[in-house]
XYZ file of C-alpha atoms in Angstrom:
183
model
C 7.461 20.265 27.975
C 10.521 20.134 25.688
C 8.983 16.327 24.837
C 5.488 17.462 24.007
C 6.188 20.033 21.719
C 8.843 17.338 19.928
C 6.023 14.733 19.726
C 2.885 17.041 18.702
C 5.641 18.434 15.650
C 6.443 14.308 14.869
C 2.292 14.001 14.921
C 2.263 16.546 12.408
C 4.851 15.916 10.682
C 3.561 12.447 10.081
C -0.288 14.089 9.704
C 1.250 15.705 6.452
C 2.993 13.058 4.661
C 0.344 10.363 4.782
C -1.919 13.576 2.957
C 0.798 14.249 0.800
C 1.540 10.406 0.054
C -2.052 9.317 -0.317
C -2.767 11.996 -2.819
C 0.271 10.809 -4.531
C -0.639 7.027 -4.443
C -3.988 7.840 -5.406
C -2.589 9.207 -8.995
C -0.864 6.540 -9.325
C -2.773 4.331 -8.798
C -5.424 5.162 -11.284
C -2.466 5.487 -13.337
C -1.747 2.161 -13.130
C -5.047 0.971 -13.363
C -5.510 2.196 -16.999
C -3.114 -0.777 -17.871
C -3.527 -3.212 -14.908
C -7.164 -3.655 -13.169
C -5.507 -4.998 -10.464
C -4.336 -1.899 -9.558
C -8.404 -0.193 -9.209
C -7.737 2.064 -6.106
C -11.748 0.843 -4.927
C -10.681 -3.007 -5.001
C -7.452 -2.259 -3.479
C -9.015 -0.220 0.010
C -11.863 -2.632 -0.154
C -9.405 -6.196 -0.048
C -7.168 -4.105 3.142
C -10.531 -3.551 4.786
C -11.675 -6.918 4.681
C -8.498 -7.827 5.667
C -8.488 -5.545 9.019
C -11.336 -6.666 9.987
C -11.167 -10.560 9.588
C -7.529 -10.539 11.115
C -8.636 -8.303 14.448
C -11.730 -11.169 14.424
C -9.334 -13.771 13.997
C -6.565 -12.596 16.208
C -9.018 -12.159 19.743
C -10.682 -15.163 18.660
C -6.813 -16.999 18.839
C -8.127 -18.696 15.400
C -6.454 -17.036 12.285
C -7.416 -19.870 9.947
C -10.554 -17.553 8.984
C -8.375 -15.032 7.780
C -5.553 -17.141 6.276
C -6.877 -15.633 2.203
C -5.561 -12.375 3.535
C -2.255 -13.274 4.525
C 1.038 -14.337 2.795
C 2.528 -17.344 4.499
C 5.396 -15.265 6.588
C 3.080 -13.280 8.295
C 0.397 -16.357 8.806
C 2.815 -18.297 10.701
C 4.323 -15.482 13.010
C 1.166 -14.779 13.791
C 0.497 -18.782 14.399
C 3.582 -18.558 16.312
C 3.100 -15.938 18.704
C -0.493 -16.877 19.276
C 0.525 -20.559 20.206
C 2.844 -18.477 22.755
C 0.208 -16.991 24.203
C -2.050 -20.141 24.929
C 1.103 -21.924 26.390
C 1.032 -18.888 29.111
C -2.862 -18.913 29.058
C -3.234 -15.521 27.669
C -5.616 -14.223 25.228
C -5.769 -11.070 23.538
C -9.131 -9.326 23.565
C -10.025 -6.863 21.139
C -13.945 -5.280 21.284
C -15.360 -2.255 19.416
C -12.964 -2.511 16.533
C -13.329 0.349 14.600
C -11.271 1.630 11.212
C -11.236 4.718 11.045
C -9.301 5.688 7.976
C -7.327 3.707 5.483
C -5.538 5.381 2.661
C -2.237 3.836 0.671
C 0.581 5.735 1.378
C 3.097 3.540 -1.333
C 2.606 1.910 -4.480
C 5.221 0.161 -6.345
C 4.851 -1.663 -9.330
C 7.363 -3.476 -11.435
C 7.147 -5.563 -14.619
C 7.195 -8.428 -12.356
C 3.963 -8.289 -11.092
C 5.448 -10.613 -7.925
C 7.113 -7.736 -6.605
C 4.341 -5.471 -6.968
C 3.212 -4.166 -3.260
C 1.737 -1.296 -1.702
C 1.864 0.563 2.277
C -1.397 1.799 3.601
C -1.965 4.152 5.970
C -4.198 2.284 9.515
C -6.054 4.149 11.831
C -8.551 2.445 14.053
C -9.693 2.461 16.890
C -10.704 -0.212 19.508
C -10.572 -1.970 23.448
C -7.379 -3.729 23.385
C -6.419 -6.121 26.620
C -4.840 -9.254 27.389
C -6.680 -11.471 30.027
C -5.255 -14.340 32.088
C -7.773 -17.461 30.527
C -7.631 -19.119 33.935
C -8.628 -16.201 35.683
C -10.299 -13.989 33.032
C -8.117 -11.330 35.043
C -6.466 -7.959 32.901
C -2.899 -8.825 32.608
C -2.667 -5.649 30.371
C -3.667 -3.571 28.170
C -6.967 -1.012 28.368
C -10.513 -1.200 29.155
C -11.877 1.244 27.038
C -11.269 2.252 23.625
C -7.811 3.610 22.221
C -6.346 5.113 18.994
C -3.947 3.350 17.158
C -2.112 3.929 13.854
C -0.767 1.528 11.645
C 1.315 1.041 8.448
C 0.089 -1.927 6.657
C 1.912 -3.781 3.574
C 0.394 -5.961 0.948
C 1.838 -7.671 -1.618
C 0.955 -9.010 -4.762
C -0.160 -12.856 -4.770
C -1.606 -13.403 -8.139
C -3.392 -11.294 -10.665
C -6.184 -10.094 -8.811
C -5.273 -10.419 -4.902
C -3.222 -8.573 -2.803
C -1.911 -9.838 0.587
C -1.389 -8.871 3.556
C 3.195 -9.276 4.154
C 3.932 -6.836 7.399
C 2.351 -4.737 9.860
C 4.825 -1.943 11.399
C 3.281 0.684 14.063
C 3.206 4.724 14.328
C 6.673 4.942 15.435
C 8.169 2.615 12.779
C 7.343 4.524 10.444
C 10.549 6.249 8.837
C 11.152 2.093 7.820
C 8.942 3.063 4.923
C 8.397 4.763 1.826
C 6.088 7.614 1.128
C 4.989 8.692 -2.174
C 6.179 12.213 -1.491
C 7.394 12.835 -5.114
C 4.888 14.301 -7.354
């Protein structure tokens, strides 16, 4: 019981910061913007939702050359990596009825340099997430219908008008970044 309460307090916990540090990246963006077009709040949600959606294509697909534009070349190859693991064991992941369900940045930082610009949104989707056995098309793992998932997504500047997609951390990695909890 003790374990419940301690997670539903953590869910709200978390609820309230991503509020608090959207809000607060959302001023600053438009801040920003005023000097650096780049930073247009609109362009930014619209390149991360483009980008959710081509990688979650090209990740059950076990192709992420389609989606290559969205990533910096760190992430590309660990993802390259792991899915070349996966067809040496004859796995594949299947992902149907992918879903976003909200987006919002959490973290903007900018710096003169632009190359260390970057910025943490917020991910919550939902979808049917399994791995199957390609030999056998049998479930290894995973679930049959759709799930909830939350995300914390970074993207960093690439050149003046792209942003790309650096590191993906899940719900409970979360204290690993910042929030924009200061006014």
């Amino acid at each position: 019981m003790l374990f419940f309460i301690s997670l539903f307090f953590t869910s709200i916990r978390l609820s309230f910061r991503v509020f608090k540090s959207s809000r607060n990246s959302k001023k600053f963006l438009k801040m920003l913007s005023l000097k650096d077009k780049t930073w247009n709040y609109k362009k930014q949600e619209k390149q991360a939702i483009e980008a959710f959606y081509s990688i979650q294509n090209s990740w059950t697909n076990m192709d992420m050359m389609p989606s290559r534009a969205y990533m910096d070349d760190s992430l590309y190859e660990e993802f390259q990596t792991k899915l070349a693991w996966m067809e040496m064991r004859r796995e594949r992941n299947v992902l149907k009825n992918i879903r976003l369900l909200e987006i919002k940045p959490v973290f903007v930082h900018d710096e003169e340099d632009d190359t260390k610009d970057f910025i943490w949104f917020y991910v919550k989707g939902k979808m049917v997430d399994y791995v199957i056995n390609m030999d056998t098309l049998e479930k290894k793992a995973g679930h049959s219908s759709s799930t909830s998932f939350v995300e914390f997504w970074k993207f960093v500047r690439k050149d003046e008008e792209y942003f790309v997609l650096s590191k993906i951390l899940q719900k409970d990695e979360y204290e690993k970044i910042l929030f924009q909890d200061n006014e």
